[in-house]
Coordinates of C-alpha atoms and ligand atoms in Angstrom, one line a residue:
X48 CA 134.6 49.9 87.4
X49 CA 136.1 49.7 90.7
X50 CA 136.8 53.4 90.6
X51 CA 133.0 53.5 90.1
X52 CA 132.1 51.8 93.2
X53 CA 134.5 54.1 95.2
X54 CA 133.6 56.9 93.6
X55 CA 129.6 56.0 94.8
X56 CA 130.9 54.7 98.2
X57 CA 132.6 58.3 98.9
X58 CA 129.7 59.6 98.3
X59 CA 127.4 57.5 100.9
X60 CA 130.3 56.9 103.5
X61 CA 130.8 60.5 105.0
X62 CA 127.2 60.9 105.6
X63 CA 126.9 57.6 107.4
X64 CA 129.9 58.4 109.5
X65 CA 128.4 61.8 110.5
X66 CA 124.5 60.6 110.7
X67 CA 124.7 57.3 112.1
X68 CA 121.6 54.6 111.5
X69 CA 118.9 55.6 113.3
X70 CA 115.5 53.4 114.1
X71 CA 112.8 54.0 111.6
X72 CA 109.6 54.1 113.8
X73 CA 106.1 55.8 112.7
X74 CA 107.6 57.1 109.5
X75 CA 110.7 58.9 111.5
X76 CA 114.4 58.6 112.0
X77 CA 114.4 58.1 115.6
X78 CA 117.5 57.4 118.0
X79 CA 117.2 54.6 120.6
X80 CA 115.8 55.5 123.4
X81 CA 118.0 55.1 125.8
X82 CA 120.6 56.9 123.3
X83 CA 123.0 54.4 123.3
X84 CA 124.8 53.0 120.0
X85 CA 127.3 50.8 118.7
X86 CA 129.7 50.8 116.1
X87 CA 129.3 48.7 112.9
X88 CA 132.9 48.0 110.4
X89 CA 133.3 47.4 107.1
X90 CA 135.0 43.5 107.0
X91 CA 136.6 45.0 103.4
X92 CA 139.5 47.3 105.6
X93 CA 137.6 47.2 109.0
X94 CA 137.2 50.5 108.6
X95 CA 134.2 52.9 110.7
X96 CA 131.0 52.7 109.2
X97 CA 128.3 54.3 111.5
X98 CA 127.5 54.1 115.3
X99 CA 124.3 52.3 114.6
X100 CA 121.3 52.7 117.3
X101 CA 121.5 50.1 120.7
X102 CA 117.7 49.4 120.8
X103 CA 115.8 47.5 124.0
X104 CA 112.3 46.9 124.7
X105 CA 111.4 50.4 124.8
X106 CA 112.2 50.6 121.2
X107 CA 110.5 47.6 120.2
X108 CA 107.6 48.6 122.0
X109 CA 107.2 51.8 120.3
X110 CA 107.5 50.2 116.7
X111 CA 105.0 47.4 117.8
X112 CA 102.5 49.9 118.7
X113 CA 103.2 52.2 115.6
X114 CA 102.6 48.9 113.3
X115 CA 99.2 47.7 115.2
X116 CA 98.1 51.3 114.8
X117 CA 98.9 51.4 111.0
X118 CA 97.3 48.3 110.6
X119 CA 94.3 48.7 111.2
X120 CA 94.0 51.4 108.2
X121 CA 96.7 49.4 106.0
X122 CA 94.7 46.3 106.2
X123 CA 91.8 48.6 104.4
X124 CA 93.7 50.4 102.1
X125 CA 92.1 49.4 98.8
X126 CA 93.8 47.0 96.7
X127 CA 95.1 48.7 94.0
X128 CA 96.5 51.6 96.1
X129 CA 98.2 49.1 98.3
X130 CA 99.4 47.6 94.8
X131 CA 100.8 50.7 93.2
X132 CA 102.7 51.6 96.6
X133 CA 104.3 48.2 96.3
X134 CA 105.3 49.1 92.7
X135 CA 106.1 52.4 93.0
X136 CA 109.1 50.6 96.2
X137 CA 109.9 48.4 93.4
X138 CA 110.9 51.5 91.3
X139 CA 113.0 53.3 93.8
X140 CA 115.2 50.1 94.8
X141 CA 115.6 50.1 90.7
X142 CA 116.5 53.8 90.4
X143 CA 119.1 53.0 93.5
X144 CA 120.3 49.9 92.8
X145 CA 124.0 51.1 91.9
X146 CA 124.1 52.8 95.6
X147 CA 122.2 49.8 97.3
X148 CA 125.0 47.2 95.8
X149 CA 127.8 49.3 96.7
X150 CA 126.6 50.0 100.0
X151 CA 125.5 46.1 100.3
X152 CA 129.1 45.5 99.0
X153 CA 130.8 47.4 101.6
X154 CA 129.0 46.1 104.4
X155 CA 128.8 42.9 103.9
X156 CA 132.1 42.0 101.8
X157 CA 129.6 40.6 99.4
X158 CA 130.9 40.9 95.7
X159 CA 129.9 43.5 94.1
X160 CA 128.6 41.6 90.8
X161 CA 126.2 39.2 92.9
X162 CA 125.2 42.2 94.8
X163 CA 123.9 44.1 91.3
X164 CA 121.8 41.7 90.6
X165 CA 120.9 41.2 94.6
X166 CA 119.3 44.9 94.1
X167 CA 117.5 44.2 91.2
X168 CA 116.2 41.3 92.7
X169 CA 114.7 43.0 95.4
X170 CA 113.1 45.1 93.4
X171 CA 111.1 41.8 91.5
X172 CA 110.2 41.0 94.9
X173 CA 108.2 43.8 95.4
X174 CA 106.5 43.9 91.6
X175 CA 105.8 39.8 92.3
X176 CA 104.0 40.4 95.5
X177 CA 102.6 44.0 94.2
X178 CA 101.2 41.7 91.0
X179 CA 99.6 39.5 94.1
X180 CA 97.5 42.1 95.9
X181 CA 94.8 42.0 94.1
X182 CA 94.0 38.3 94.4
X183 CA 95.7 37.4 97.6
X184 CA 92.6 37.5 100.1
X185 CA 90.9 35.3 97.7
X186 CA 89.6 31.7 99.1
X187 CA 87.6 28.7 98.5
X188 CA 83.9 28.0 98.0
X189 CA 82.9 24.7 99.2
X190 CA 79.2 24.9 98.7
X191 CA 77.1 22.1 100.8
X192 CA 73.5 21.0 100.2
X193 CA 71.4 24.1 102.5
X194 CA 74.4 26.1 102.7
X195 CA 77.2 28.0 100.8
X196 CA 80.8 28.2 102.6
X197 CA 83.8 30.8 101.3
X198 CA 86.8 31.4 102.7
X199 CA 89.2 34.8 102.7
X200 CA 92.3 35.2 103.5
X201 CA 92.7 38.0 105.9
X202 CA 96.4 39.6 107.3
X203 CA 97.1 38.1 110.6
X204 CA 98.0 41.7 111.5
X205 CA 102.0 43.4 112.5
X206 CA 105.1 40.7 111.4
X207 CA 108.0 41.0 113.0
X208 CA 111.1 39.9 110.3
X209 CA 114.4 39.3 111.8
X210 CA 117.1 39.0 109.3
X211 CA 120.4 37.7 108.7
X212 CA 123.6 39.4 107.9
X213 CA 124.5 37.2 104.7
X214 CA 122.4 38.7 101.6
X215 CA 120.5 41.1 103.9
X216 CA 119.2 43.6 101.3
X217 CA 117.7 40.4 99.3
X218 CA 116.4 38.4 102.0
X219 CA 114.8 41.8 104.1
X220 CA 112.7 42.7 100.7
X221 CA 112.1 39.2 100.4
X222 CA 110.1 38.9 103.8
X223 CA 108.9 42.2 103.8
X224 CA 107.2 42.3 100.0
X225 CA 104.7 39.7 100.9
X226 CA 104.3 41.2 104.3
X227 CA 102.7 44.1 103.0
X228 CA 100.9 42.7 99.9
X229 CA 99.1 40.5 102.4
X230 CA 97.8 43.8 104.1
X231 CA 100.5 43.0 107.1
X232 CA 102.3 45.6 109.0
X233 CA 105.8 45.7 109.8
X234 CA 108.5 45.9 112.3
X235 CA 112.3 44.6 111.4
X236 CA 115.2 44.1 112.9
X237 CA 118.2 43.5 110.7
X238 CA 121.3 41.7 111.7
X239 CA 124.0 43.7 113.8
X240 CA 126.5 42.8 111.5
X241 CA 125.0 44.8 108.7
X242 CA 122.6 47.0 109.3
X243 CA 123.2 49.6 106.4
X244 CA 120.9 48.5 103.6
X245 CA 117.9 47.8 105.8
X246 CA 117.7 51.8 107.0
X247 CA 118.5 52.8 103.3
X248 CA 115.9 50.5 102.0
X249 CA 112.9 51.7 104.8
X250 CA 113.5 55.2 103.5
X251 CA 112.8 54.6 100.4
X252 CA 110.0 52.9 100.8
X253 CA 108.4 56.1 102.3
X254 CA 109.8 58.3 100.0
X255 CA 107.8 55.9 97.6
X256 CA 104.5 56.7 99.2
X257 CA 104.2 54.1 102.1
X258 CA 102.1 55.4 105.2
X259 CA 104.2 55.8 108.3
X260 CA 103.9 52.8 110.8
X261 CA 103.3 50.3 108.3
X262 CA 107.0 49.3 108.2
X263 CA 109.1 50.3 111.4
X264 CA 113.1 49.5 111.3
X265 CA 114.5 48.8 114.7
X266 CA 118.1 48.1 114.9
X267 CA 120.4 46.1 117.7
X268 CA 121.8 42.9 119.0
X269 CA 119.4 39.7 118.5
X270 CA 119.1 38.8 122.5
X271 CA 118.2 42.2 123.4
X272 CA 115.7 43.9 120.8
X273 CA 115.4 40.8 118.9
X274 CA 114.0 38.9 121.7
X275 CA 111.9 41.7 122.7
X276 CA 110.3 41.9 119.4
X277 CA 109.7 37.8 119.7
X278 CA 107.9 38.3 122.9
X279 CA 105.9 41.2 122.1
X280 CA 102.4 41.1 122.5
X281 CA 101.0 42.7 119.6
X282 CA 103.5 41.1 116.9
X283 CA 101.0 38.1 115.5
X284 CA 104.1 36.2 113.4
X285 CA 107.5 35.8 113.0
X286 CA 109.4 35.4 109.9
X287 CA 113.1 34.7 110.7
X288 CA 116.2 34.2 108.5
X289 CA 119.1 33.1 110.7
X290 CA 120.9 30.0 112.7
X291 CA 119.7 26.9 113.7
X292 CA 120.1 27.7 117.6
X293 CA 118.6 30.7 117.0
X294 CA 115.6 29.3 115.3
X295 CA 115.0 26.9 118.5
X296 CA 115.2 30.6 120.5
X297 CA 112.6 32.4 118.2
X298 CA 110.3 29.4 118.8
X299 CA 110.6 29.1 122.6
X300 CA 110.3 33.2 123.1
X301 CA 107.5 33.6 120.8
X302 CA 105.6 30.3 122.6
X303 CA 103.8 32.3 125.3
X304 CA 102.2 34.8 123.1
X305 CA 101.6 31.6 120.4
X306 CA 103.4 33.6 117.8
X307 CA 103.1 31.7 114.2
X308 CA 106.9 31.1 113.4
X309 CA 108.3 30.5 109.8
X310 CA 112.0 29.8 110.4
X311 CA 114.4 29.3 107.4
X312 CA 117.8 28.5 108.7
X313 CA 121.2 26.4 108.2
X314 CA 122.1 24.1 105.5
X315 CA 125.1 21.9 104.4
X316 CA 124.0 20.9 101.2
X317 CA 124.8 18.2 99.2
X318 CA 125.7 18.0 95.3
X319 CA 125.4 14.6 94.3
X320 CA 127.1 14.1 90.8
X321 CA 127.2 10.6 89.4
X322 CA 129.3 9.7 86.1
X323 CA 127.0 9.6 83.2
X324 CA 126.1 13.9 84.2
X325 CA 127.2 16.4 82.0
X326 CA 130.4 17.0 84.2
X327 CA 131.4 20.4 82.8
X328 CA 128.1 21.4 83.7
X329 CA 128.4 20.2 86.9
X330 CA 132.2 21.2 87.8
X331 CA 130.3 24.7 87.1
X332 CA 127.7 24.4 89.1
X333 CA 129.7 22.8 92.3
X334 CA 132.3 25.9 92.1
X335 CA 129.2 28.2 91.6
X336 CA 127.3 27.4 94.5
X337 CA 130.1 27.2 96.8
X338 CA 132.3 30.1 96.2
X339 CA 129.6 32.5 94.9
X340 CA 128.4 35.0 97.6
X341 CA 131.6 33.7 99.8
X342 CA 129.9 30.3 100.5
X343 CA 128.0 32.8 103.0
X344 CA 124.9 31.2 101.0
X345 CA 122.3 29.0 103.1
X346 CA 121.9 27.2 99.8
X347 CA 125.2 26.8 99.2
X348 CA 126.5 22.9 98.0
X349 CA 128.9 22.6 101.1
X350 CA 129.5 18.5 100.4
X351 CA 130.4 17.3 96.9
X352 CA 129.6 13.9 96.8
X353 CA 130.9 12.2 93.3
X354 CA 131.0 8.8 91.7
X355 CA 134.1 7.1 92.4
X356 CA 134.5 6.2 88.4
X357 CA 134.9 10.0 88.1
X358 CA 136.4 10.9 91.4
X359 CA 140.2 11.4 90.1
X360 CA 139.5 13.1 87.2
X361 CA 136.4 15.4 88.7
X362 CA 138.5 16.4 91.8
X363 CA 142.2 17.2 89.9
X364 CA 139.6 19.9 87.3
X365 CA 138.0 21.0 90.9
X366 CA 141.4 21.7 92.0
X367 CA 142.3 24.2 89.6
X368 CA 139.5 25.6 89.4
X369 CA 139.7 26.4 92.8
X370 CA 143.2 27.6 92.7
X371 CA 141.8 30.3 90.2
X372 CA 139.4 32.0 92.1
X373 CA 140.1 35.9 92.7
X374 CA 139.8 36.5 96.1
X375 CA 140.0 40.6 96.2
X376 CA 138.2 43.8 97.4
X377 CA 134.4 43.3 96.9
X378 CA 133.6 46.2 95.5
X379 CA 136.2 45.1 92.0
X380 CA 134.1 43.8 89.9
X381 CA 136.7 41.1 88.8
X382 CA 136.6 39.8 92.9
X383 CA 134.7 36.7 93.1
X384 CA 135.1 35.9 96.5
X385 CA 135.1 39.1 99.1
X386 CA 136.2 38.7 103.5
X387 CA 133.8 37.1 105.6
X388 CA 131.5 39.3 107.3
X389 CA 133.5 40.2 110.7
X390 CA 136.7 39.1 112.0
X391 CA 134.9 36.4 114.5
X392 CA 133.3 34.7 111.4
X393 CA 137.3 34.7 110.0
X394 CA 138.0 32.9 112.6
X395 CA 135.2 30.4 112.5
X396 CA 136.2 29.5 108.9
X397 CA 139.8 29.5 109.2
X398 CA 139.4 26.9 112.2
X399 CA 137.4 24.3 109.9
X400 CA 141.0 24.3 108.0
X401 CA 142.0 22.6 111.0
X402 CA 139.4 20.9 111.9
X403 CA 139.4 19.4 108.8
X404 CA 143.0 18.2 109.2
X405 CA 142.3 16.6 112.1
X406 CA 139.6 14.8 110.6
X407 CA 141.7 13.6 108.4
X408 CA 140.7 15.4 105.4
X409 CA 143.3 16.2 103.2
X410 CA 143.5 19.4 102.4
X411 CA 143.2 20.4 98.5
X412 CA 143.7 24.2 98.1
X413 CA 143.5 27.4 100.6
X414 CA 143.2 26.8 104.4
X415 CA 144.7 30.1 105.1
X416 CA 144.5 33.8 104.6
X417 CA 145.3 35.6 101.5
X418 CA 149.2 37.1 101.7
X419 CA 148.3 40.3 99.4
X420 CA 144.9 40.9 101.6
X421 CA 145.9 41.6 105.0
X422 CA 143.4 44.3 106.3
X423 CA 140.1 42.4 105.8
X424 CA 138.6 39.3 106.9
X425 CA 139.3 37.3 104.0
X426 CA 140.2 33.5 104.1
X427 CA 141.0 31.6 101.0
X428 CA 138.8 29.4 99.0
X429 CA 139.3 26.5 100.8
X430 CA 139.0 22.5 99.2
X431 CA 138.7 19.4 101.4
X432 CA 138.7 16.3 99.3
X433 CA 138.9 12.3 100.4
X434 CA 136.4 13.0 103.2
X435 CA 134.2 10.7 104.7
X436 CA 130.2 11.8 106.1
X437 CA 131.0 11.9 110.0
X438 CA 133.4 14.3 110.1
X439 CA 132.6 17.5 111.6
X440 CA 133.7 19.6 108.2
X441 CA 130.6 17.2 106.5
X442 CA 128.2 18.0 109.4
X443 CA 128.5 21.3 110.8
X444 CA 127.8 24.4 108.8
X445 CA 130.8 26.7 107.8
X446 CA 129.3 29.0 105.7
X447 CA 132.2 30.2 103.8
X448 CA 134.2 29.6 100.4
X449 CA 135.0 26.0 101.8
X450 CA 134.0 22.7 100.1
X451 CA 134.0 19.3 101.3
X452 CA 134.5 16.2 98.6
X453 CA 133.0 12.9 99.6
X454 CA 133.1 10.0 97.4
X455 CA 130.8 7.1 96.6
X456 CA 129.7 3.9 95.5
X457 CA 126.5 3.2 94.7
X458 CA 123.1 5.4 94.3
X459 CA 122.2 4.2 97.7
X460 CA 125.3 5.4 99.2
X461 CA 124.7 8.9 98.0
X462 CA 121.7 9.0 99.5
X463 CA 122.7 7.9 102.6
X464 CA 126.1 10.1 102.6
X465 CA 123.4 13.4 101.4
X466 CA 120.7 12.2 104.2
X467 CA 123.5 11.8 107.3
X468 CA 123.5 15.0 108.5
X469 CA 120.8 17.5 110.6
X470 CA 120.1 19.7 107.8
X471 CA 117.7 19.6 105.2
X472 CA 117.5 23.3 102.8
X473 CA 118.6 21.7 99.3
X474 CA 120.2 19.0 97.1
X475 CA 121.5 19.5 94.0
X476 CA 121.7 16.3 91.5
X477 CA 123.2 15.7 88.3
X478 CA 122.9 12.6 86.3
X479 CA 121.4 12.0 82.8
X480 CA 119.2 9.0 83.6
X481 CA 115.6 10.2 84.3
X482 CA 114.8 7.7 86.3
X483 CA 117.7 7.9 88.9
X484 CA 117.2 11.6 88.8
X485 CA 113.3 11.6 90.3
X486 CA 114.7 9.1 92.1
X487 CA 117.2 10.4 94.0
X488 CA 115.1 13.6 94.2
X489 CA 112.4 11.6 96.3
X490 CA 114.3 10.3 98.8
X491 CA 117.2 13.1 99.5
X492 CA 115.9 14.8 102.6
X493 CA 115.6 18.5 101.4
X494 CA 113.3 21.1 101.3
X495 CA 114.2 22.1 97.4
X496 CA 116.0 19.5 95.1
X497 CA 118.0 21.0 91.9
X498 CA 118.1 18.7 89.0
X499 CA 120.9 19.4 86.7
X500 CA 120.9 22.9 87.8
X501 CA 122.2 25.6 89.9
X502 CA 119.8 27.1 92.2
X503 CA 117.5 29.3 90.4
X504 CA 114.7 31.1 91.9
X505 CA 111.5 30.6 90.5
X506 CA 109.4 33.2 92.7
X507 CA 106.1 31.1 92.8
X508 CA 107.6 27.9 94.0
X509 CA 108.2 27.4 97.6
X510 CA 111.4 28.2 99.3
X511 CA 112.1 26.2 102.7
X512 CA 114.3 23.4 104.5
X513 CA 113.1 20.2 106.0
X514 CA 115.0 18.8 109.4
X515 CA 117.2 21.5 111.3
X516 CA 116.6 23.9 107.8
X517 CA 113.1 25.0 108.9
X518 CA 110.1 24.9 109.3
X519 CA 107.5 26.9 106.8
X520 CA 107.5 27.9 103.1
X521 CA 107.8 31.1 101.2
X522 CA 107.2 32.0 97.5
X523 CA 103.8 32.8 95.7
X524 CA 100.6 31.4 97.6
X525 CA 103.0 29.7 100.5
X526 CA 104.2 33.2 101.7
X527 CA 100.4 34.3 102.0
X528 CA 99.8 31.1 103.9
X529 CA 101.6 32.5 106.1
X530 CA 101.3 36.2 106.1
X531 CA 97.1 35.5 106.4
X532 CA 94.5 33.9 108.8
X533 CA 92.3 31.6 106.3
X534 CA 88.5 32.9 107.7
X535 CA 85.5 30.3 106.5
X536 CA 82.1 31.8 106.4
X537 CA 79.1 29.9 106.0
X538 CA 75.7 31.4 104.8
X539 CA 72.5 29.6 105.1
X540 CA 70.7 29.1 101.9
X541 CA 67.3 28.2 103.2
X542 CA 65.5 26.9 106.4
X543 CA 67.4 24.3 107.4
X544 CA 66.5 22.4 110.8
X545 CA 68.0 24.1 114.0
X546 CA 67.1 21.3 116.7
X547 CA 64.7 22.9 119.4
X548 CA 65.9 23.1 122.6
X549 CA 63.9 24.0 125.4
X550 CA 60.2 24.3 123.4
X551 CA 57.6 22.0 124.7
Ligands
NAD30 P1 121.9 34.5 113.5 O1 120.9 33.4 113.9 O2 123.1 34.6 114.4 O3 121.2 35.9 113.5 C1 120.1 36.2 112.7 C2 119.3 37.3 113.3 O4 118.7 36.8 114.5 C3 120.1 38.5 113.6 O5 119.3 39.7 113.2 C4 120.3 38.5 115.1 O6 120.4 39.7 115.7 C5 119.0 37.8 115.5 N1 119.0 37.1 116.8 C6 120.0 36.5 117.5 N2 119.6 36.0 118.6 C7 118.3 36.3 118.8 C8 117.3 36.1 119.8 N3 117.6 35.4 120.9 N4 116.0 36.5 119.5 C9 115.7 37.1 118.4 N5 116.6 37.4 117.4 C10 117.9 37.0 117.6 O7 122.3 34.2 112.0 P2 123.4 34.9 111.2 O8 124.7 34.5 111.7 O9 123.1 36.4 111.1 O10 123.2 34.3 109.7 C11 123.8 33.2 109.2 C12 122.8 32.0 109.3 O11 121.6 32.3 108.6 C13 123.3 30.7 108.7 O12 123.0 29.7 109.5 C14 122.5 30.6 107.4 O13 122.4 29.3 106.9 C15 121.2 31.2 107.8 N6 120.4 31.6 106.6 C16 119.4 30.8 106.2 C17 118.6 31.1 105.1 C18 117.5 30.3 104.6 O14 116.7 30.7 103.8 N7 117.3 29.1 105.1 C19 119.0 32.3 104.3 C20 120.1 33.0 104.7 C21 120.8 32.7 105.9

């Protein structure tokens, strides 16, 4: 299988080298306009990918202007065309989802068997939202005594989606979807650190049957073309997957042209086990959703807090289970954790293996680099156990394979340890008592709470943090709260009195 993936990679690669990643403005490849690029690496062998277009202002202006221009037509389109465009996307990410993981893979260090089912995802983004066309300018009707009121939901017009480098395949079609089923146009700008899939994607997308200027692909660095696209005049919203500091940016760019901000940022999650769970279950779940996706996962469980009863027992399994993971090239199937995005994120990891020292933290498993894997950016999975909630490794976000273990008393204590830090994306809580499950659940400061779980995505309910995690929900009827301007109208049903004014 690994032979696979290569085999599909040297088959993309040369191409990208030769072509480069272009804008995607007005249904053309485009280079930036000042015909400056810069070079994007693979973190797998830091090897060339693609000089990659350096977009400013200019750039973004022209995409702006291309997406207010499509709107106006896009925004008429009639439903069921607008619908079957969306589905007919949905079948091309389908038909290319073995190219779009590999790709994905390569670019990312993302492992190759989350990154499958990353593809396929994308594509039930688009058939959700296509499946929500139809009934997503609906509204209200509050009928009064001498009138009747409706509401509609109309598309507050071009969106501009700034993305992450994480999952950014995933989370692009996951902005973008309901975007465009809410009769929205687009421009994005991916993350520098991966902007393969996003140019891959946009071209399908037409190829699909999508009108050019409706969704406009401008690539660069965030405090250039990013911040031109938050200050631009005709962009009506911002959807924006990224940092906590960079969330505070979006805001205070976007504030003189009152852009409508939905921000979904850091995390550092707790899993809160206590000792009458289901602790195979859990053990699963705590190694799942930290060491899946490289712990590069916003809802990642960075903080294991456990039951003291259970502590020894719990954290000597953990241990092992740790030790086993195959750290390896992302694109073998078998590798469950891939490198880090770029060699400064390394670094950033590999220092909260010190930092954590100097806490006072000991220091279970990893902390280092792999010996066999010396070309990449890889770090081992990394395990942190007798920690205590101030130390920076339980407050600050790492966002890699690293896990902090913090133990506790009392069900108060858990919630106090879970509530201690800035963030608030998700909780994850296992426990058999009903009771102490709701609970906890009610007063763990999170946007999204996972009972006995791991996190599964249920595409109706909303997705969001709470605290320094956010502000805004997605998912079902929340993303078109956003993506639309609610519009009441009120018709008169008879002669009601109008006061006089001015008749003697
Ligand atoms: P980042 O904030 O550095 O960059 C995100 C995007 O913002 C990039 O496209 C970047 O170019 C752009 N950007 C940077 N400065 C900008 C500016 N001044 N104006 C406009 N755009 C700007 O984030 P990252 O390092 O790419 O991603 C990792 C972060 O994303 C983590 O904190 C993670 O928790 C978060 N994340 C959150 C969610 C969620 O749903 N809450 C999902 C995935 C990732």
């Amino acid at each position: 299988m690994l032979d696979t993936n290569l085999k599909i990679l040297n088959q993309l690669l040369p191409k990208l080298k030769k072509e480069g990643i272009k804008n995607f403005i007005n249904g053309k490849q485009l280079k930036a306009s000042s015909g400056n690029t810069f070079e994007t690496h693979s973190p797998v062998d830091k090897e060339f990918i693609a000089k990659v277009a350096l977009s400013d202002e200019k750039d973004i202006d022209q995409a702006a202007t291309a997406a207010m221009t499509a709107f106006k037509s896009w925004k008429k389109m009639p439903h069921q065309e607008r619908r079957d465009i969306l589905y007919a996307i949905a079948d091309k990410i389908e038909e290319h989802a073995d190219k779009i993981a590999v790709l994905e893979s390569y670019d990312t260090g993302q492992p190759i068997r989350f990154m499958k089912k990353a593809a396929v995802r994308g594509a039930a983004n688009f058939r959700y939202f296509a499946d929500k066309v139809i009934d997503a300018p609906n509204g209200l009707s509050t009928p009064d005594t001498h009138h009747i009121n409706y509401t509609i939901r109309q598309p507050i017009g071009p969106i501009g989606i700034i993305t992450p480098w994480n999952t950014p395949f995933m989370l692009s079609t996951w902005k973008i979807a309901p975007a465009l089923a809410s009769g929205c146009t687009v421009v994005h700008k991916p993350a520098e650190f991966s902007p393969v899939t996003a140019s891959y994607l946009v071209k399908l997308a037409h190829e699909a049957g999508l009108p050019k200027g409706v969704w406009n692909v401008v690539n660069g660095f965030g405090e250039v073309a990013g911040k031109s696209l938050t200050e631009h005049n005709d962009i009506k919203a911002l959807a924006f997957i990224g940092e906590t500091t960079t969330g505070s940016l979006i805001m205070k760019q976007g504030a003189p042209t009152l852009k409508r901000v939905h921000l979904e940022l850091g995390g550092q999650n707790p899993i809160i086990v206590f000792d009458d769970a289901d602790l195979d279950r859990a053990l699963d779940t705590a190694v799942f959703m930290k060491y899946s996706l490289n712990g590069e996962r916003c809802t990642s469980s960075s903080r294991l807090l456990l039951e003291k009863s259970i502590y020894k027992d719990f954290v000597d399994q953990l241990i092992k289970r740790v030790q086993n993971i195959t750290v390896g090239n992302p694109l073998d199937p078998t590798t469950e954790v891939g490198p880090m995005i770029h060699p400064t994120h390394q670094e950033k990891v590999l220092s909260y293996g010190k930092i954590g020292k100097k806490d006072g933290a000991t220091l279970a498993v990893g902390g280092g680099t792999p010996d066999h894997l010396t070309n990449g950016c890889y770090v081992n999975p990394t395990l942190f156990i007798n920690a205590t909630k101030d130390m920076r490794i339980a407050q600050e976000e790492v966002f890699g394979p690293f896990l902090t273990v913090i133990p506790f008393d009392t069900e108060e204590e858990a919630i106090e340890i879970a509530n201690s830090v800035k963030y608030g994306l998700t909780a994850y809580i296992w426990t058999k008592d009903v009771g102490r499950a709701h609970r906890v659940a009610h007063d763990v400061e999170a946007g999204m709470v996972w009972i006995n779980s791991q996190n599964i995505r249920h595409l109706p309910a909303p997705f969001g943090g709470v605290k320094h995690s956010g502000i805004g929900r997605d998912g079902g009827e929340y993303s078109f709260d956003f993506y639309m301007e609610t519009k009441n109208i009120s018709v008169a049903l008879g002669d009601h009195t109008i006061p006089q004014l001015g008749k003697k």
